[in-house]
Coordinates of C-alpha atoms in Angstrom, one line a residue:
M1 CA 138.7 59.5 158.2
T2 CA 140.7 62.4 159.7
A3 CA 142.1 65.5 158.0
Q4 CA 145.6 64.0 158.2
S5 CA 144.6 61.4 155.6
F6 CA 144.6 64.1 152.9
D7 CA 148.2 65.1 153.6
H8 CA 149.5 63.0 150.8
F9 CA 147.8 65.3 148.2
P10 CA 149.7 68.6 148.8
L11 CA 148.8 71.7 146.8
Q12 CA 151.8 73.3 145.2
P13 CA 152.2 77.0 144.3
M14 CA 151.1 77.5 140.7
S15 CA 154.5 78.7 139.6
N16 CA 156.1 75.5 140.9
R17 CA 153.8 73.0 139.4
S18 CA 154.7 70.8 136.4
P19 CA 152.2 70.6 133.6
R20 CA 150.9 67.3 135.1
S21 CA 150.7 68.5 138.7
A22 CA 149.0 71.8 137.6
S23 CA 146.0 69.9 136.2
A24 CA 142.9 69.8 138.3
P25 CA 142.3 66.9 140.6
T26 CA 140.6 64.0 138.8
L27 CA 137.9 61.6 139.9
K28 CA 140.6 59.0 140.6
D29 CA 142.4 61.5 142.8
L30 CA 139.2 62.2 144.7
A31 CA 138.5 58.4 145.1
R32 CA 142.0 57.8 146.4
L33 CA 141.6 60.6 149.0
A34 CA 138.3 59.4 150.1
G35 CA 139.4 55.8 150.3
V36 CA 136.8 54.5 147.9
S37 CA 136.7 53.3 144.3
P38 CA 136.2 55.8 141.4
I39 CA 132.7 54.4 140.7
T40 CA 131.7 54.8 144.3
A41 CA 133.0 58.4 144.3
S42 CA 131.0 59.1 141.1
R43 CA 127.9 57.7 142.6
A44 CA 128.3 59.8 145.7
L45 CA 128.5 62.9 143.6
H46 CA 125.8 62.1 141.0
R47 CA 123.5 59.5 142.6
P48 CA 124.0 60.0 146.3
E49 CA 120.8 58.0 147.2
L50 CA 122.8 54.9 146.1
V51 CA 125.6 55.5 148.6
A52 CA 125.8 55.1 152.3
E53 CA 125.7 58.3 154.3
A54 CA 129.2 57.7 155.8
T55 CA 130.6 57.2 152.3
R56 CA 128.9 60.4 151.1
A57 CA 130.5 62.3 154.0
R58 CA 134.0 61.0 153.2
V59 CA 133.6 61.9 149.5
A60 CA 132.2 65.4 150.4
Q61 CA 135.2 65.9 152.7
A62 CA 137.6 64.9 149.9
V63 CA 135.9 67.4 147.6
E64 CA 136.2 70.2 150.0
Q65 CA 139.9 69.4 150.8
S66 CA 141.1 68.9 147.2
G67 CA 139.0 71.5 145.4
Y68 CA 137.7 68.8 143.0
V69 CA 135.1 70.0 140.5
P70 CA 133.0 67.3 138.8
N71 CA 133.4 67.2 135.0
S72 CA 129.7 67.4 134.0
L73 CA 130.5 67.3 130.3
A74 CA 132.5 64.1 130.7
G75 CA 129.7 62.5 132.6
G76 CA 127.3 63.7 130.0
L77 CA 129.2 61.9 127.3
T78 CA 128.5 58.6 129.0
S79 CA 125.0 59.3 130.2
R80 CA 123.9 61.6 127.4
Q81 CA 123.0 64.1 130.1
T82 CA 124.6 67.4 131.0
R83 CA 122.1 68.3 133.8
L84 CA 122.0 71.8 132.3
V85 CA 118.8 73.6 131.6
A86 CA 118.8 76.7 129.3
A87 CA 116.1 79.3 130.2
I88 CA 115.3 82.7 128.7
V89 CA 112.9 85.4 129.9
P90 CA 112.1 88.9 128.5
S91 CA 113.3 90.7 131.6
V92 CA 114.0 90.3 135.3
G93 CA 113.0 93.9 135.9
H94 CA 109.4 92.9 136.6
S95 CA 108.9 91.0 139.8
L96 CA 106.5 88.6 138.0
F97 CA 109.3 87.3 135.8
S98 CA 111.7 87.4 138.8
D99 CA 109.3 85.3 140.9
M100 CA 108.9 82.8 138.0
V101 CA 112.6 82.5 137.4
D102 CA 113.4 82.1 141.1
S103 CA 110.9 79.3 141.5
L104 CA 112.0 77.6 138.3
I105 CA 115.7 77.6 139.2
T106 CA 115.1 76.6 142.8
T107 CA 112.9 73.6 141.8
L108 CA 115.4 72.5 139.2
A109 CA 118.3 72.8 141.6
A110 CA 116.6 70.6 144.1
Q111 CA 116.9 67.8 141.5
R112 CA 120.5 68.7 140.8
Y113 CA 119.9 70.6 137.5
E114 CA 121.8 73.8 136.9
T115 CA 120.1 76.7 134.9
T116 CA 121.7 79.1 132.5
L117 CA 119.6 82.2 132.2
G118 CA 119.3 84.4 129.2
I119 CA 117.5 87.8 128.8
S120 CA 115.8 88.5 125.5
N121 CA 114.8 92.1 126.1
Y122 CA 111.5 91.3 124.4
D123 CA 113.4 90.7 121.1
P124 CA 112.5 87.3 119.3
S125 CA 115.7 87.6 117.2
H126 CA 117.8 87.9 120.3
E127 CA 116.0 84.8 121.7
E128 CA 116.9 83.0 118.4
T129 CA 120.6 83.9 118.6
W130 CA 120.8 83.0 122.3
L131 CA 119.1 79.6 121.7
A132 CA 121.6 78.7 118.9
T133 CA 124.5 79.4 121.3
M134 CA 122.9 77.4 124.2
L135 CA 122.0 74.4 122.1
S136 CA 125.7 74.0 121.2
R137 CA 126.3 73.3 124.9
R138 CA 123.8 70.4 124.8
P139 CA 121.4 71.3 127.5
D140 CA 119.0 68.6 128.7
G141 CA 116.0 70.9 128.4
V142 CA 115.0 74.4 127.3
V143 CA 112.6 76.9 129.0
L144 CA 111.2 79.7 126.9
T145 CA 108.9 82.6 127.9
G146 CA 105.8 82.7 125.7
T147 CA 104.7 80.8 122.7
E148 CA 105.7 83.2 119.9
H149 CA 109.1 82.5 118.4
T150 CA 110.8 82.9 115.1
T151 CA 110.7 80.2 112.4
R152 CA 114.4 79.5 112.9
T153 CA 113.9 79.2 116.7
R154 CA 111.3 76.5 116.2
R155 CA 113.4 74.7 113.7
L156 CA 116.4 74.7 116.0
L157 CA 114.3 73.3 118.8
L158 CA 112.8 70.6 116.5
N159 CA 116.3 69.6 115.4
A160 CA 117.6 69.5 118.9
D161 CA 115.0 66.9 119.9
I162 CA 115.0 67.8 123.6
P163 CA 112.2 68.7 126.1
I164 CA 110.8 72.2 125.8
V165 CA 108.7 74.1 128.3
E166 CA 107.0 77.4 127.3
L167 CA 106.0 79.5 130.3
W168 CA 103.6 82.5 130.8
D169 CA 101.3 81.7 127.9
Y170 CA 98.6 79.1 127.6
T171 CA 97.9 77.2 124.3
P172 CA 96.2 73.9 123.8
H173 CA 98.8 73.0 121.1
P174 CA 102.3 73.7 122.4
M175 CA 105.6 72.6 120.9
D176 CA 106.0 70.3 123.9
V177 CA 104.7 71.7 127.2
A178 CA 103.1 75.0 127.9
I179 CA 102.2 76.4 131.3
G180 CA 100.6 79.8 131.7
F181 CA 97.3 81.6 131.2
S182 CA 95.2 83.2 128.4
H183 CA 96.3 86.9 128.0
E184 CA 93.2 87.5 125.9
D185 CA 90.9 86.3 128.7
A186 CA 92.8 88.5 131.2
G187 CA 92.1 91.5 129.0
R188 CA 88.4 90.6 128.8
A189 CA 88.2 90.3 132.5
A190 CA 90.0 93.6 133.0
F191 CA 87.3 95.4 130.8
R192 CA 84.5 93.7 132.6
H193 CA 85.9 94.7 136.0
L194 CA 86.1 98.4 135.0
A195 CA 82.7 98.3 133.4
G196 CA 81.3 96.6 136.5
C197 CA 82.7 99.5 138.5
G198 CA 80.7 102.0 136.4
Y199 CA 83.4 103.3 134.2
V200 CA 82.1 104.0 130.7
R201 CA 85.1 105.1 128.6
P202 CA 88.1 103.0 129.8
A203 CA 91.3 103.2 127.8
I204 CA 94.5 101.1 127.6
L205 CA 98.0 102.1 128.4
R206 CA 100.4 99.4 127.3
S207 CA 103.8 98.4 125.9
D208 CA 104.3 96.9 122.4
D209 CA 105.1 93.5 124.0
S210 CA 103.1 90.7 122.2
R211 CA 101.5 89.5 125.5
A212 CA 100.4 93.1 126.4
T213 CA 99.0 93.3 122.8
R214 CA 96.9 90.2 123.3
R215 CA 95.5 91.4 126.6
A216 CA 94.6 94.6 124.8
Q217 CA 92.9 92.6 122.1
G218 CA 90.8 90.8 124.7
F219 CA 89.9 94.2 126.3
L220 CA 88.8 95.6 122.9
R221 CA 86.7 92.5 122.2
A222 CA 85.0 92.7 125.5
A223 CA 84.2 96.4 124.9
A224 CA 82.7 95.5 121.5
E225 CA 80.6 92.7 123.0
A226 CA 79.3 95.2 125.6
G227 CA 78.4 97.8 122.9
A228 CA 80.9 100.2 124.6
P229 CA 82.9 102.9 122.7
T230 CA 86.2 101.5 121.3
P231 CA 88.8 102.1 123.9
V232 CA 91.7 104.4 123.0
Q233 CA 95.2 102.8 123.3
I234 CA 98.4 104.6 124.2
V235 CA 101.3 102.3 123.1
F236 CA 105.0 102.7 123.8
S237 CA 108.1 100.7 123.1
E238 CA 109.2 98.1 125.7
Q239 CA 112.8 99.2 124.9
L240 CA 112.2 102.6 126.4
P241 CA 113.4 103.2 130.0
Q242 CA 110.7 102.4 132.6
A243 CA 111.1 105.6 134.5
G244 CA 108.4 108.1 133.7
R245 CA 106.4 105.8 131.4
G246 CA 103.2 105.9 133.4
R247 CA 103.2 109.7 133.8
E248 CA 103.9 110.2 130.1
A249 CA 101.4 107.7 128.9
L250 CA 98.6 109.3 131.0
N251 CA 99.5 112.7 129.7
A252 CA 99.3 111.4 126.2
L253 CA 95.9 109.9 127.0
R254 CA 94.5 113.1 128.4
V255 CA 95.4 114.8 125.1
E256 CA 94.0 112.1 122.8
A257 CA 91.0 111.1 124.9
P258 CA 90.2 113.6 127.6
D259 CA 86.9 111.9 128.4
A260 CA 88.5 108.6 129.3
D261 CA 87.5 107.7 132.8
A262 CA 89.7 104.7 133.5
V263 CA 92.8 102.9 132.3
F264 CA 94.0 99.3 132.1
C265 CA 97.7 99.3 132.3
S266 CA 100.0 96.5 130.9
S267 CA 102.0 96.4 134.2
D268 CA 101.6 97.5 137.8
A269 CA 104.7 99.7 137.4
L270 CA 103.0 101.5 134.6
A271 CA 99.8 101.8 136.6
Q272 CA 101.7 103.3 139.6
G273 CA 103.1 106.0 137.3
A274 CA 99.6 106.7 136.0
L275 CA 98.3 106.9 139.6
A276 CA 101.0 109.4 140.5
Q277 CA 100.2 111.6 137.4
A278 CA 96.5 111.4 138.1
H279 CA 97.2 112.9 141.5
A280 CA 99.4 115.6 139.9
L281 CA 96.6 116.5 137.5
G282 CA 94.0 116.7 140.3
L283 CA 92.0 113.7 139.2
Q284 CA 90.1 112.1 142.0
V285 CA 90.9 108.3 142.1
P286 CA 88.7 106.3 141.9
Q287 CA 85.7 108.6 141.8
Q288 CA 86.6 110.5 138.6
F289 CA 89.3 108.1 137.3
G290 CA 90.0 104.4 137.8
V291 CA 93.3 102.7 137.4
L292 CA 93.8 98.9 136.9
G293 CA 97.2 97.3 136.7
F294 CA 98.5 93.9 135.8
G295 CA 100.7 91.6 137.8
D296 CA 99.9 92.3 141.5
Q297 CA 103.5 93.1 142.1
A298 CA 105.0 93.6 145.6
L299 CA 104.0 97.3 146.1
A300 CA 100.5 97.1 144.5
A301 CA 98.7 96.9 147.8
D302 CA 100.9 99.6 149.4
T303 CA 100.2 102.4 146.9
V304 CA 97.9 105.3 147.8
P305 CA 95.2 104.4 146.9
S306 CA 96.0 100.7 146.8
L307 CA 96.2 99.4 143.2
S308 CA 93.5 97.2 141.6
T309 CA 95.2 94.7 139.4
V310 CA 95.1 91.4 137.6
R311 CA 97.0 88.8 139.7
V312 CA 99.1 86.0 138.1
D313 CA 101.0 83.5 140.2
G314 CA 104.4 83.7 138.6
A315 CA 106.0 81.5 141.3
L316 CA 103.5 78.7 140.6
I317 CA 104.2 78.9 136.8
G318 CA 107.9 78.6 137.5
R319 CA 107.5 75.6 139.8
L320 CA 105.1 73.8 137.5
G321 CA 107.3 74.4 134.6
A322 CA 110.3 73.0 136.3
E323 CA 108.4 69.9 137.5
A324 CA 107.1 69.3 134.0
L325 CA 110.6 69.7 132.5
I326 CA 112.1 67.3 135.0
L327 CA 109.5 64.7 134.1
R328 CA 110.3 65.1 130.4
M329 CA 114.1 65.1 130.8
R330 CA 113.7 61.8 132.6
G331 CA 111.7 60.4 129.7
N332 CA 108.3 60.5 131.4
V333 CA 105.1 62.1 130.2
A334 CA 104.1 65.5 131.4
P335 CA 100.8 67.4 130.8
A336 CA 101.1 69.1 127.5
A337 CA 99.2 72.3 128.6
Q338 CA 98.3 73.7 132.0
D339 CA 96.2 76.9 132.4
V340 CA 97.0 78.4 135.9
G341 CA 94.4 81.2 135.4
F342 CA 94.4 84.7 136.9
E343 CA 92.4 86.8 139.3
V344 CA 91.2 90.4 139.1
I345 CA 91.9 92.0 142.5
G346 CA 89.7 95.1 143.2
R347 CA 91.3 97.6 145.5
E348 CA 91.0 101.4 146.1
S349 CA 92.1 102.6 142.7
T350 CA 88.8 101.4 141.2
R351 CA 85.3 101.9 142.5
S352 CA 83.5 99.1 144.2
A353 CA 82.0 96.8 141.5
H354 CA 78.4 97.0 140.5
I355 CA 77.8 100.5 141.9

């Protein structure tokens, strides 16, 4: 079909259109332009695998020429599907969450699902308000970060009766599907790494985020099990600006626990600030003072010295979460809980283990 075949559907200037002509092109208009039936046009848009390639090309050309926008809501009224996924994360300022979100959205888009993204700013009440708004739009599925939610959030999800995937945390008893790792175990592994490197009074620099809190709890338990002194914690609000956090936290630690010889930080960004301040204070890293981050973010290996850290594969969590949600939205069974684990990466900011 040539471009001339679309000439009978002229676009008028908006000021000259009648109320009827000003309306957007309909599926019937699209089908007429492509020379196919409305049901064939619909299949070409929503179930392209059922339509011949030549027909798909004609419909695609008609869409481009006419500016037709598929009415997802109208289609959803018939199929009970909107092909919309609502997802919320605490922040996109950390590359771990960014990698997870990018992988999640890309995997969903490959199966023709669109994602609406919300940012909770680590506030469960904001997550609750956002979720109430999103559920009014009838998403086919919901993706949450973490497993800790308000009572009303859980009630809203239960009443919605749609697939739910919780990312970033592992629990054997999720609401529906959970994919992540044990933060407590990550904290235990962090202490054991620093102890294995010969540090005897490691401390904790962390935010008040619930996940960082659980990593700290694991760190403290591992210290108690080893008979080590109780690690000092410097805690700050996640709502504070990120700039300067690591420097200020290390300064506070040097006042409260001047004999601390290492720190486990709740993020690589915090650890990098602590490294910079350690240099400014004249501390020799790693001989006098060790620094361990969390996340293995993009610049961790390029700091001087390179940053030891706990690596978590955020992109893998996002992909597995999307795949599980797609299975559930199609009415299939997905694994209820998947533990992707983590890895402690020893670099130059901590001594070689077992010295």
